[in-house]
Amino acid sequence: MDITDTARPLDGAGVSAFLRSLPAAPLLLGLGEARHFVGELGEVRNQVFRHLVEHEGYRAFAIESDCLMGLVVDDHIATGAGTLDDVMTRGFSHGFGASAANRELVRWMRAYNEEHEEKIRFFGFDGPLEYWAASPRQALTALHALLQGPLPRTVVTAETLDTLLGPDDGWANEATAMDPSQSIGRSADAQRLRLIADDLVALLETQTPQLSPEDGERAALYGRTATGLLRYHYWMADASPARWARLSALRDAMMAANLRAVAEHGPALVFASNLHLQRNTSVMPFGDQRLEWWSAGAITATHLGDRYAFLASALGTVRDDTPPPDTLEGILSTLPWDRSLVDPRRLAEAVPHPAPRKSSDFAYFSLDPSHLDMIDGVVFLNQALKLG
């Protein structure tokens, strides 16, 4: 089989043909990043999303960014609240607000909503996490506030909640990433906050009919985030060798819970690292450890089945990192198009025994030849790519 028989140019017609080839129309279509901060991949993502909105009825976009900060972006594209500069600063985590492609995406989504009655939505679906974690204050106090007013008196006063939370610096201490002894996640106050958060979420379940759809959606997000953060902080204080594998799994579980909520507003395009969106277990070297955990995509697929689809991305040369010719990326580099959409099953037939790509770029995660059957499609960018 000629390698060109496994692929086609990546354009609107190709994206629509790909969707028609799936066993069911996805509620969530994951587009994975082989590496963060590749400008061309962001541009391709924007083109794909515009086509999906204009021709395939897609109604939402979700990105691997803080779910609470994402509310700033969603409010902006819905109402025009805030300047674009402010939204890019306050609406993204992980440095993604500096991305030119993300800025253009937000600008286009706002312009679309100004011109159309049926609106599109923006979601962050990561937790408020880096390697450390934010204070649960924002999520807990916002949930508590929504459960005041017409609802029964909540399980704790705002003053008690503020006292138990204490200074935010104690929670968001970056040193806890490497030193579990500095975590306050197992303090008596933190343990009590976990029980309070659980009670507030239970109260929300009993009182949801009294909330507006908008308040109910936000309350559920605040509840997921508060309980997820407190759980994450608890395990930040763990000193066992399993600590980072557990934390990685908890992060992806938080992502998966947010993705299930996004699916209620689908169909949606989801953009994140291949490691988070793939259906198989994720593996990553971390110091002298080898971390392995079930990805958010794998968890989501168990709930959505065929209504979840995954497009992995793979890159040609990034800076001076050129794939060897006997690797999947090296072979795909012979394709005649700068941007291709590849059928992974046909690729596996055409290249049954490729060599693994060992990239000199630690932030690049190459295609795994042994898991091509777990991917619905591959977006391959063939030009020399730049970071930014």
mmCIF file of C-alpha atoms in Angstrom:
data_model
loop_
_atom_site.group_PDB
_atom_site.id
_atom_site.type_symbol
_atom_site.label_atom_id
_atom_site.label_comp_id
_atom_site.label_asym_id
_atom_site.label_seq_id
_atom_site.Cartn_x
_atom_site.Cartn_y
_atom_site.Cartn_z
ATOM 1 C CA MET A 1 0.000 0.000 0.000
ATOM 2 C CA ASP A 2 1.341 3.424 -0.944
ATOM 3 C CA ILE A 3 1.562 5.775 2.045
ATOM 4 C CA THR A 4 -0.575 8.341 0.205
ATOM 5 C CA ASP A 5 -3.424 5.803 0.218
ATOM 6 C CA THR A 6 -3.628 6.152 4.012
ATOM 7 C CA ALA A 7 -4.227 9.912 4.036
ATOM 8 C CA ARG A 8 -5.866 12.893 2.409
ATOM 9 C CA PRO A 9 -5.353 16.656 2.616
ATOM 10 C CA LEU A 10 -6.693 18.168 5.813
ATOM 11 C CA ASP A 11 -9.515 20.469 4.752
ATOM 12 C CA GLY A 12 -13.199 20.934 5.442
ATOM 13 C CA ALA A 13 -14.236 18.179 3.071
ATOM 14 C CA GLY A 14 -11.779 15.826 4.731
ATOM 15 C CA VAL A 15 -13.069 16.637 8.201
ATOM 16 C CA SER A 16 -16.677 16.028 7.140
ATOM 17 C CA ALA A 17 -15.726 12.761 5.423
ATOM 18 C CA PHE A 18 -13.933 11.680 8.600
ATOM 19 C CA LEU A 19 -17.048 12.337 10.686
ATOM 20 C CA ARG A 20 -19.169 10.324 8.244
ATOM 21 C CA SER A 21 -16.774 7.383 8.584
ATOM 22 C CA LEU A 22 -17.354 7.073 12.331
ATOM 23 C CA PRO A 23 -19.869 4.556 13.716
ATOM 24 C CA ALA A 24 -21.824 7.384 15.422
ATOM 25 C CA ALA A 25 -21.805 11.166 15.416
ATOM 26 C CA PRO A 26 -19.574 12.156 18.342
ATOM 27 C CA LEU A 27 -20.752 14.380 21.153
ATOM 28 C CA LEU A 28 -17.086 15.057 21.902
ATOM 29 C CA LEU A 29 -14.396 15.108 19.219
ATOM 30 C CA GLY A 30 -10.950 15.203 20.798
ATOM 31 C CA LEU A 31 -8.088 16.818 18.889
ATOM 32 C CA GLY A 32 -4.856 15.978 20.656
ATOM 33 C CA GLU A 33 -1.663 17.998 20.854
ATOM 34 C CA ALA A 34 1.565 16.102 20.356
ATOM 35 C CA ARG A 35 3.241 19.145 21.893
ATOM 36 C CA HIS A 36 1.944 22.335 23.471
ATOM 37 C CA PHE A 37 2.659 25.758 21.954
ATOM 38 C CA VAL A 38 3.002 24.752 18.296
ATOM 39 C CA GLY A 39 1.453 27.726 16.524
ATOM 40 C CA GLU A 40 0.569 25.887 13.323
ATOM 41 C CA LEU A 41 -1.397 23.256 15.221
ATOM 42 C CA GLY A 42 -3.433 25.992 16.874
ATOM 43 C CA GLU A 43 -4.168 27.475 13.451
ATOM 44 C CA VAL A 44 -5.294 24.085 12.134
ATOM 45 C CA ARG A 45 -7.467 23.598 15.204
ATOM 46 C CA ASN A 46 -9.162 26.956 14.603
ATOM 47 C CA GLN A 47 -9.865 26.077 10.970
ATOM 48 C CA VAL A 48 -11.288 22.699 11.952
ATOM 49 C CA PHE A 49 -13.484 24.254 14.646
ATOM 50 C CA ARG A 50 -14.847 26.917 12.307
ATOM 51 C CA HIS A 51 -15.771 24.206 9.798
ATOM 52 C CA LEU A 52 -17.408 22.099 12.502
ATOM 53 C CA VAL A 53 -19.496 25.044 13.704
ATOM 54 C CA GLU A 54 -20.507 26.270 10.254
ATOM 55 C CA HIS A 55 -21.085 22.919 8.556
ATOM 56 C CA GLU A 56 -21.497 20.196 11.204
ATOM 57 C CA GLY A 57 -23.563 21.887 13.907
ATOM 58 C CA TYR A 58 -20.872 21.980 16.607
ATOM 59 C CA ARG A 59 -21.851 24.192 19.519
ATOM 60 C CA ALA A 60 -18.912 24.218 21.943
ATOM 61 C CA PHE A 61 -15.145 24.286 22.307
ATOM 62 C CA ALA A 62 -13.209 22.924 25.299
ATOM 63 C CA ILE A 63 -9.513 23.319 26.056
ATOM 64 C CA GLU A 64 -7.006 21.944 28.581
ATOM 65 C CA SER A 65 -7.182 25.033 30.774
ATOM 66 C CA ASP A 66 -8.521 25.966 34.225
ATOM 67 C CA CYS A 67 -12.278 25.287 34.272
ATOM 68 C CA LEU A 68 -13.001 28.254 36.543
ATOM 69 C CA MET A 69 -10.896 30.689 34.523
ATOM 70 C CA GLY A 70 -12.741 29.458 31.440
ATOM 71 C CA LEU A 71 -15.917 31.067 32.793
ATOM 72 C CA VAL A 72 -14.318 34.455 32.011
ATOM 73 C CA VAL A 73 -13.934 33.464 28.349
ATOM 74 C CA ASP A 74 -17.420 31.985 28.119
ATOM 75 C CA ASP A 75 -18.946 35.160 29.566
ATOM 76 C CA HIS A 76 -16.986 37.253 27.071
ATOM 77 C CA ILE A 77 -18.034 35.347 23.988
ATOM 78 C CA ALA A 78 -21.652 35.313 25.213
ATOM 79 C CA THR A 79 -21.994 38.965 26.231
ATOM 80 C CA GLY A 80 -18.826 40.837 25.257
ATOM 81 C CA ALA A 81 -17.901 41.305 28.927
ATOM 82 C CA GLY A 82 -14.318 42.521 29.363
ATOM 83 C CA THR A 83 -11.683 43.468 26.828
ATOM 84 C CA LEU A 84 -9.980 40.804 24.750
ATOM 85 C CA ASP A 85 -6.649 41.595 26.438
ATOM 86 C CA ASP A 86 -8.200 41.112 29.877
ATOM 87 C CA VAL A 87 -9.938 37.899 28.855
ATOM 88 C CA MET A 88 -6.727 36.391 27.499
ATOM 89 C CA THR A 89 -4.976 37.249 30.777
ATOM 90 C CA ARG A 90 -7.667 36.099 33.214
ATOM 91 C CA GLY A 91 -9.379 33.372 31.173
ATOM 92 C CA PHE A 92 -6.559 30.868 30.562
ATOM 93 C CA SER A 93 -4.104 28.880 32.671
ATOM 94 C CA HIS A 94 -0.788 27.193 31.783
ATOM 95 C CA GLY A 95 0.338 30.215 29.731
ATOM 96 C CA PHE A 96 -2.238 29.481 27.019
ATOM 97 C CA GLY A 97 -3.536 33.063 27.090
ATOM 98 C CA ALA A 98 -0.345 34.171 25.305
ATOM 99 C CA SER A 99 -1.120 31.959 22.289
ATOM 100 C CA ALA A 100 -1.951 33.902 19.127
ATOM 101 C CA ALA A 101 -4.161 31.016 17.979
ATOM 102 C CA ASN A 102 -6.131 31.080 21.230
ATOM 103 C CA ARG A 103 -6.580 34.835 20.932
ATOM 104 C CA GLU A 104 -7.881 34.478 17.384
ATOM 105 C CA LEU A 105 -10.216 31.665 18.492
ATOM 106 C CA VAL A 106 -11.775 33.821 21.229
ATOM 107 C CA ARG A 107 -12.113 36.773 18.839
ATOM 108 C CA TRP A 108 -13.845 34.583 16.234
ATOM 109 C CA MET A 109 -16.185 32.947 18.750
ATOM 110 C CA ARG A 110 -17.286 36.345 20.050
ATOM 111 C CA ALA A 111 -17.863 37.611 16.500
ATOM 112 C CA TYR A 112 -19.863 34.474 15.665
ATOM 113 C CA ASN A 113 -22.126 34.924 18.682
ATOM 114 C CA GLU A 114 -22.752 38.561 17.789
ATOM 115 C CA GLU A 115 -24.060 37.479 14.387
ATOM 116 C CA HIS A 116 -26.023 34.313 15.257
ATOM 117 C CA GLU A 117 -29.008 33.631 17.468
ATOM 118 C CA GLU A 118 -27.863 30.113 18.381
ATOM 119 C CA LYS A 119 -24.768 30.687 20.497
ATOM 120 C CA ILE A 120 -21.578 28.680 20.872
ATOM 121 C CA ARG A 121 -19.895 28.016 24.219
ATOM 122 C CA PHE A 122 -16.333 27.971 25.572
ATOM 123 C CA PHE A 123 -15.124 25.672 28.354
ATOM 124 C CA GLY A 124 -11.899 25.067 30.221
ATOM 125 C CA PHE A 125 -11.927 21.460 31.385
ATOM 126 C CA ASP A 126 -8.721 21.132 33.418
ATOM 127 C CA GLY A 127 -8.764 21.619 37.151
ATOM 128 C CA PRO A 128 -7.198 24.728 38.740
ATOM 129 C CA LEU A 129 -3.913 22.828 38.760
ATOM 130 C CA GLU A 130 -0.306 23.020 37.703
ATOM 131 C CA TYR A 131 1.952 20.471 39.399
ATOM 132 C CA TRP A 132 0.604 22.040 42.578
ATOM 133 C CA ALA A 133 -3.015 23.097 43.103
ATOM 134 C CA ALA A 134 -4.989 26.261 43.771
ATOM 135 C CA SER A 135 -6.939 27.006 46.916
ATOM 136 C CA PRO A 136 -10.466 25.573 46.906
ATOM 137 C CA ARG A 137 -11.719 28.994 48.075
ATOM 138 C CA GLN A 138 -13.210 30.197 44.764
ATOM 139 C CA ALA A 139 -15.123 26.985 44.101
ATOM 140 C CA LEU A 140 -16.322 26.461 47.682
ATOM 141 C CA THR A 141 -17.419 30.029 48.346
ATOM 142 C CA ALA A 142 -19.145 30.321 44.951
ATOM 143 C CA LEU A 143 -21.037 27.064 45.559
ATOM 144 C CA HIS A 144 -21.968 28.221 49.048
ATOM 145 C CA ALA A 145 -23.254 31.546 47.699
ATOM 146 C CA LEU A 146 -25.439 29.840 45.093
ATOM 147 C CA LEU A 147 -26.975 27.663 47.800
ATOM 148 C CA GLN A 148 -27.984 30.696 49.851
ATOM 149 C CA GLY A 149 -31.002 32.844 49.074
ATOM 150 C CA PRO A 150 -34.154 30.879 48.216
ATOM 151 C CA LEU A 151 -32.661 27.557 49.302
ATOM 152 C CA PRO A 152 -32.556 26.055 52.813
ATOM 153 C CA ARG A 153 -29.822 27.296 55.120
ATOM 154 C CA THR A 154 -26.550 25.666 54.114
ATOM 155 C CA VAL A 155 -24.441 23.392 56.269
ATOM 156 C CA VAL A 156 -21.896 26.068 57.192
ATOM 157 C CA THR A 157 -21.750 29.855 57.504
ATOM 158 C CA ALA A 158 -19.651 31.949 55.149
ATOM 159 C CA GLU A 159 -17.589 33.115 58.152
ATOM 160 C CA THR A 160 -16.777 29.564 59.238
ATOM 161 C CA LEU A 161 -15.893 28.629 55.678
ATOM 162 C CA ASP A 162 -13.516 31.583 55.429
ATOM 163 C CA THR A 163 -11.854 30.650 58.727
ATOM 164 C CA LEU A 164 -11.348 27.028 57.719
ATOM 165 C CA LEU A 165 -9.927 27.996 54.326
ATOM 166 C CA GLY A 166 -7.363 30.355 55.853
ATOM 167 C CA PRO A 167 -4.789 32.157 53.659
ATOM 168 C CA ASP A 168 -4.726 31.036 50.036
ATOM 169 C CA ASP A 169 -0.910 30.973 50.048
ATOM 170 C CA GLY A 170 -0.980 27.893 52.262
ATOM 171 C CA TRP A 171 -2.894 25.980 49.602
ATOM 172 C CA ALA A 172 -1.132 27.294 46.503
ATOM 173 C CA ASN A 173 2.390 26.677 47.791
ATOM 174 C CA GLU A 174 4.427 25.583 44.758
ATOM 175 C CA ALA A 175 6.933 23.809 46.993
ATOM 176 C CA THR A 176 4.333 21.140 47.749
ATOM 177 C CA ALA A 177 4.899 19.750 44.252
ATOM 178 C CA MET A 178 8.177 18.203 45.357
ATOM 179 C CA ASP A 179 7.772 18.267 49.144
ATOM 180 C CA PRO A 180 4.590 16.608 50.443
ATOM 181 C CA SER A 181 5.414 17.662 53.994
ATOM 182 C CA GLN A 182 4.565 21.248 53.046
ATOM 183 C CA SER A 183 1.038 20.358 51.949
ATOM 184 C CA ILE A 184 -1.880 21.332 54.204
ATOM 185 C CA GLY A 185 -4.157 18.871 52.444
ATOM 186 C CA ARG A 186 -4.410 16.537 55.463
ATOM 187 C CA SER A 187 -4.765 19.174 58.173
ATOM 188 C CA ALA A 188 -7.767 19.060 60.458
ATOM 189 C CA ASP A 189 -9.277 22.094 58.703
ATOM 190 C CA ALA A 190 -8.774 20.535 55.272
ATOM 191 C CA GLN A 191 -10.407 17.300 56.427
ATOM 192 C CA ARG A 192 -13.386 19.240 57.728
ATOM 193 C CA LEU A 193 -13.616 21.161 54.443
ATOM 194 C CA ARG A 194 -13.825 17.863 52.554
ATOM 195 C CA LEU A 195 -16.874 16.882 54.598
ATOM 196 C CA ILE A 196 -18.432 20.314 54.117
ATOM 197 C CA ALA A 197 -17.850 20.184 50.359
ATOM 198 C CA ASP A 198 -19.471 16.760 50.226
ATOM 199 C CA ASP A 199 -22.480 18.069 52.184
ATOM 200 C CA LEU A 200 -22.805 21.095 49.897
ATOM 201 C CA VAL A 201 -22.761 18.891 46.797
ATOM 202 C CA ALA A 202 -25.400 16.637 48.364
ATOM 203 C CA LEU A 203 -27.513 19.699 49.184
ATOM 204 C CA LEU A 204 -27.159 20.875 45.605
ATOM 205 C CA GLU A 205 -28.548 17.560 44.375
ATOM 206 C CA THR A 206 -31.635 17.981 46.551
ATOM 207 C CA GLN A 207 -32.214 21.615 45.575
ATOM 208 C CA THR A 208 -31.288 21.758 41.866
ATOM 209 C CA PRO A 209 -34.943 22.192 40.736
ATOM 210 C CA GLN A 210 -34.987 25.593 42.473
ATOM 211 C CA LEU A 211 -31.980 26.878 40.553
ATOM 212 C CA SER A 212 -32.016 28.405 37.105
ATOM 213 C CA PRO A 213 -30.314 26.274 34.425
ATOM 214 C CA GLU A 214 -27.372 28.703 34.423
ATOM 215 C CA ASP A 215 -26.969 28.655 38.211
ATOM 216 C CA GLY A 216 -27.417 24.891 38.295
ATOM 217 C CA GLU A 217 -24.676 24.404 35.696
ATOM 218 C CA ARG A 218 -22.259 26.664 37.548
ATOM 219 C CA ALA A 219 -23.074 25.167 40.938
ATOM 220 C CA ALA A 220 -22.334 21.694 39.596
ATOM 221 C CA LEU A 221 -19.000 22.959 38.218
ATOM 222 C CA TYR A 222 -18.108 24.566 41.542
ATOM 223 C CA GLY A 223 -19.053 21.368 43.377
ATOM 224 C CA ARG A 224 -16.932 19.146 41.096
ATOM 225 C CA THR A 225 -14.020 21.539 41.386
ATOM 226 C CA ALA A 226 -14.179 21.980 45.156
ATOM 227 C CA THR A 227 -14.325 18.258 45.895
ATOM 228 C CA GLY A 228 -11.699 17.522 43.242
ATOM 229 C CA LEU A 229 -9.277 20.132 44.586
ATOM 230 C CA LEU A 230 -9.661 18.996 48.187
ATOM 231 C CA ARG A 231 -9.106 15.402 47.122
ATOM 232 C CA TYR A 232 -6.016 16.457 45.124
ATOM 233 C CA HIS A 233 -4.627 18.426 48.080
ATOM 234 C CA TYR A 234 -5.154 15.399 50.330
ATOM 235 C CA TRP A 235 -2.948 13.287 48.074
ATOM 236 C CA MET A 236 -0.427 16.107 47.664
ATOM 237 C CA ALA A 237 0.406 15.366 51.312
ATOM 238 C CA ASP A 238 1.088 11.699 50.524
ATOM 239 C CA ALA A 239 4.739 10.684 50.796
ATOM 240 C CA SER A 240 4.448 7.238 49.199
ATOM 241 C CA PRO A 241 6.094 6.302 45.851
ATOM 242 C CA ALA A 242 2.631 6.145 44.260
ATOM 243 C CA ARG A 243 2.018 9.856 44.911
ATOM 244 C CA TRP A 244 2.516 11.253 41.406
ATOM 245 C CA ALA A 245 0.762 8.435 39.594
ATOM 246 C CA ARG A 246 -2.247 8.977 41.855
ATOM 247 C CA LEU A 247 -2.170 12.758 41.385
ATOM 248 C CA SER A 248 -1.958 12.325 37.594
ATOM 249 C CA ALA A 249 -4.951 9.990 37.678
ATOM 250 C CA LEU A 250 -6.947 12.371 39.884
ATOM 251 C CA ARG A 251 -6.259 15.252 37.507
ATOM 252 C CA ASP A 252 -7.517 13.274 34.516
ATOM 253 C CA ALA A 253 -10.558 12.136 36.479
ATOM 254 C CA MET A 254 -11.389 15.797 37.125
ATOM 255 C CA MET A 255 -10.945 16.480 33.419
ATOM 256 C CA ALA A 256 -13.230 13.588 32.508
ATOM 257 C CA ALA A 257 -15.970 14.815 34.858
ATOM 258 C CA ASN A 258 -15.802 18.238 33.221
ATOM 259 C CA LEU A 259 -15.882 16.672 29.752
ATOM 260 C CA ARG A 260 -19.070 14.792 30.577
ATOM 261 C CA ALA A 261 -20.609 18.149 31.477
ATOM 262 C CA VAL A 262 -19.337 19.671 28.207
ATOM 263 C CA ALA A 263 -20.951 16.797 26.290
ATOM 264 C CA GLU A 264 -24.338 18.063 27.480
ATOM 265 C CA HIS A 265 -23.691 21.143 25.309
ATOM 266 C CA GLY A 266 -22.225 19.218 22.381
ATOM 267 C CA PRO A 267 -21.279 18.372 19.860
ATOM 268 C CA ALA A 268 -18.010 19.932 20.984
ATOM 269 C CA LEU A 269 -14.388 20.004 19.863
ATOM 270 C CA VAL A 270 -11.959 19.253 22.699
ATOM 271 C CA PHE A 271 -8.320 20.373 22.461
ATOM 272 C CA ALA A 272 -5.660 19.026 24.824
ATOM 273 C CA SER A 273 -2.517 16.931 24.979
ATOM 274 C CA ASN A 274 -2.662 13.541 23.290
ATOM 275 C CA LEU A 275 -1.836 12.101 26.724
ATOM 276 C CA HIS A 276 -5.112 13.412 28.141
ATOM 277 C CA LEU A 277 -7.407 12.582 25.212
ATOM 278 C CA GLN A 278 -6.203 9.141 24.106
ATOM 279 C CA ARG A 279 -8.244 6.062 24.954
ATOM 280 C CA ASN A 280 -5.356 4.002 26.293
ATOM 281 C CA THR A 281 -3.352 4.458 29.477
ATOM 282 C CA SER A 282 -1.015 7.420 29.555
ATOM 283 C CA VAL A 283 2.659 6.867 30.319
ATOM 284 C CA MET A 284 5.163 9.589 31.174
ATOM 285 C CA PRO A 285 8.698 9.621 32.601
ATOM 286 C CA PHE A 286 8.875 11.725 35.763
ATOM 287 C CA GLY A 287 12.300 11.967 37.328
ATOM 288 C CA ASP A 288 13.333 8.406 38.104
ATOM 289 C CA GLN A 289 9.724 7.186 37.915
ATOM 290 C CA ARG A 290 7.535 5.941 35.093
ATOM 291 C CA LEU A 291 4.019 7.221 35.669
ATOM 292 C CA GLU A 292 1.041 5.333 34.250
ATOM 293 C CA TRP A 293 -2.632 6.246 34.600
ATOM 294 C CA TRP A 294 -5.944 6.134 32.738
ATOM 295 C CA SER A 295 -6.396 9.249 30.636
ATOM 296 C CA ALA A 296 -9.412 11.557 30.636
ATOM 297 C CA GLY A 297 -10.182 10.292 27.131
ATOM 298 C CA ALA A 298 -10.215 6.688 28.279
ATOM 299 C CA ILE A 299 -12.533 7.528 31.184
ATOM 300 C CA THR A 300 -14.793 9.611 28.942
ATOM 301 C CA ALA A 301 -14.973 6.853 26.331
ATOM 302 C CA THR A 302 -16.272 4.412 28.935
ATOM 303 C CA HIS A 303 -19.230 6.755 29.478
ATOM 304 C CA LEU A 304 -19.854 7.973 25.920
ATOM 305 C CA GLY A 305 -18.809 4.929 23.895
ATOM 306 C CA ASP A 306 -18.976 5.691 20.168
ATOM 307 C CA ARG A 307 -20.088 9.237 20.982
ATOM 308 C CA TYR A 308 -16.435 10.002 21.818
ATOM 309 C CA ALA A 309 -13.899 10.201 18.977
ATOM 310 C CA PHE A 310 -10.195 10.988 19.091
ATOM 311 C CA LEU A 311 -7.917 12.610 16.525
ATOM 312 C CA ALA A 312 -4.286 12.402 17.614
ATOM 313 C CA SER A 313 -1.780 14.855 16.201
ATOM 314 C CA ALA A 314 1.751 14.129 15.073
ATOM 315 C CA LEU A 315 4.425 16.521 13.877
ATOM 316 C CA GLY A 316 7.268 16.512 11.412
ATOM 317 C CA THR A 317 10.306 18.641 12.189
ATOM 318 C CA VAL A 318 10.046 20.925 15.209
ATOM 319 C CA ARG A 319 13.078 23.197 15.416
ATOM 320 C CA ASP A 320 15.952 20.791 14.714
ATOM 321 C CA ASP A 321 14.139 17.657 15.861
ATOM 322 C CA THR A 322 13.600 15.731 12.597
ATOM 323 C CA PRO A 323 11.953 12.299 12.797
ATOM 324 C CA PRO A 324 14.106 9.385 11.549
ATOM 325 C CA PRO A 325 12.817 8.049 8.206
ATOM 326 C CA ASP A 326 11.818 4.623 9.602
ATOM 327 C CA THR A 327 9.488 6.062 12.267
ATOM 328 C CA LEU A 328 5.776 6.724 11.714
ATOM 329 C CA GLU A 329 6.401 10.480 11.665
ATOM 330 C CA GLY A 330 9.346 10.042 9.303
ATOM 331 C CA ILE A 331 7.251 7.974 6.904
ATOM 332 C CA LEU A 332 4.338 10.427 7.115
ATOM 333 C CA SER A 333 6.787 13.209 6.257
ATOM 334 C CA THR A 334 6.895 11.805 2.709
ATOM 335 C CA LEU A 335 3.231 12.731 2.197
ATOM 336 C CA PRO A 336 2.781 15.446 -0.459
ATOM 337 C CA TRP A 337 0.650 17.720 1.774
ATOM 338 C CA ASP A 338 1.673 20.095 4.548
ATOM 339 C CA ARG A 339 -1.443 19.148 6.528
ATOM 340 C CA SER A 340 -2.873 15.647 6.297
ATOM 341 C CA LEU A 341 -5.668 13.614 7.832
ATOM 342 C CA VAL A 342 -4.471 10.026 8.207
ATOM 343 C CA ASP A 343 -6.457 6.814 8.673
ATOM 344 C CA PRO A 344 -4.538 5.057 11.492
ATOM 345 C CA ARG A 345 -5.787 1.566 10.649
ATOM 346 C CA ARG A 346 -4.686 1.861 7.028
ATOM 347 C CA LEU A 347 -1.426 3.338 8.294
ATOM 348 C CA ALA A 348 -0.885 0.275 10.503
ATOM 349 C CA GLU A 349 -1.414 -1.964 7.446
ATOM 350 C CA ALA A 350 0.960 0.081 5.292
ATOM 351 C CA VAL A 351 3.676 0.342 7.971
ATOM 352 C CA PRO A 352 3.440 -2.797 10.115
ATOM 353 C CA HIS A 353 6.795 -2.486 11.917
ATOM 354 C CA PRO A 354 7.889 1.149 12.286
ATOM 355 C CA ALA A 355 10.700 2.167 14.592
ATOM 356 C CA PRO A 356 9.698 4.191 17.670
ATOM 357 C CA ARG A 357 10.511 7.888 17.487
ATOM 358 C CA LYS A 358 12.744 9.011 20.334
ATOM 359 C CA SER A 359 12.447 12.761 20.214
ATOM 360 C CA SER A 360 15.136 15.035 21.598
ATOM 361 C CA ASP A 361 12.301 17.323 22.680
ATOM 362 C CA PHE A 362 11.092 16.080 26.081
ATOM 363 C CA ALA A 363 7.777 17.911 25.585
ATOM 364 C CA TYR A 364 6.928 16.037 22.368
ATOM 365 C CA PHE A 365 4.944 12.812 22.663
ATOM 366 C CA SER A 366 5.325 10.763 19.504
ATOM 367 C CA LEU A 367 2.784 8.402 17.967
ATOM 368 C CA ASP A 368 2.790 4.997 19.612
ATOM 369 C CA PRO A 369 2.666 2.363 16.835
ATOM 370 C CA SER A 370 1.172 -0.189 19.230
ATOM 371 C CA HIS A 371 -1.941 1.918 19.875
ATOM 372 C CA LEU A 372 -2.989 2.996 16.388
ATOM 373 C CA ASP A 373 -6.131 0.892 16.772
ATOM 374 C CA MET A 374 -7.190 3.165 19.661
ATOM 375 C CA ILE A 375 -7.148 6.298 17.464
ATOM 376 C CA ASP A 376 -9.874 7.368 15.041
ATOM 377 C CA GLY A 377 -7.636 9.623 12.960
ATOM 378 C CA VAL A 378 -4.273 11.394 12.894
ATOM 379 C CA VAL A 379 -3.710 15.041 12.060
ATOM 380 C CA PHE A 380 -0.178 15.251 10.673
ATOM 381 C CA LEU A 381 1.649 18.557 10.163
ATOM 382 C CA ASN A 382 4.515 18.115 7.756
ATOM 383 C CA GLN A 383 6.176 21.519 7.523
ATOM 384 C CA ALA A 384 9.089 22.641 9.665
ATOM 385 C CA LEU A 385 7.206 23.844 12.734
ATOM 386 C CA LYS A 386 8.028 26.629 15.147
ATOM 387 C CA LEU A 387 7.139 26.996 18.787
ATOM 388 C CA GLY A 388 5.383 29.969 20.258
#
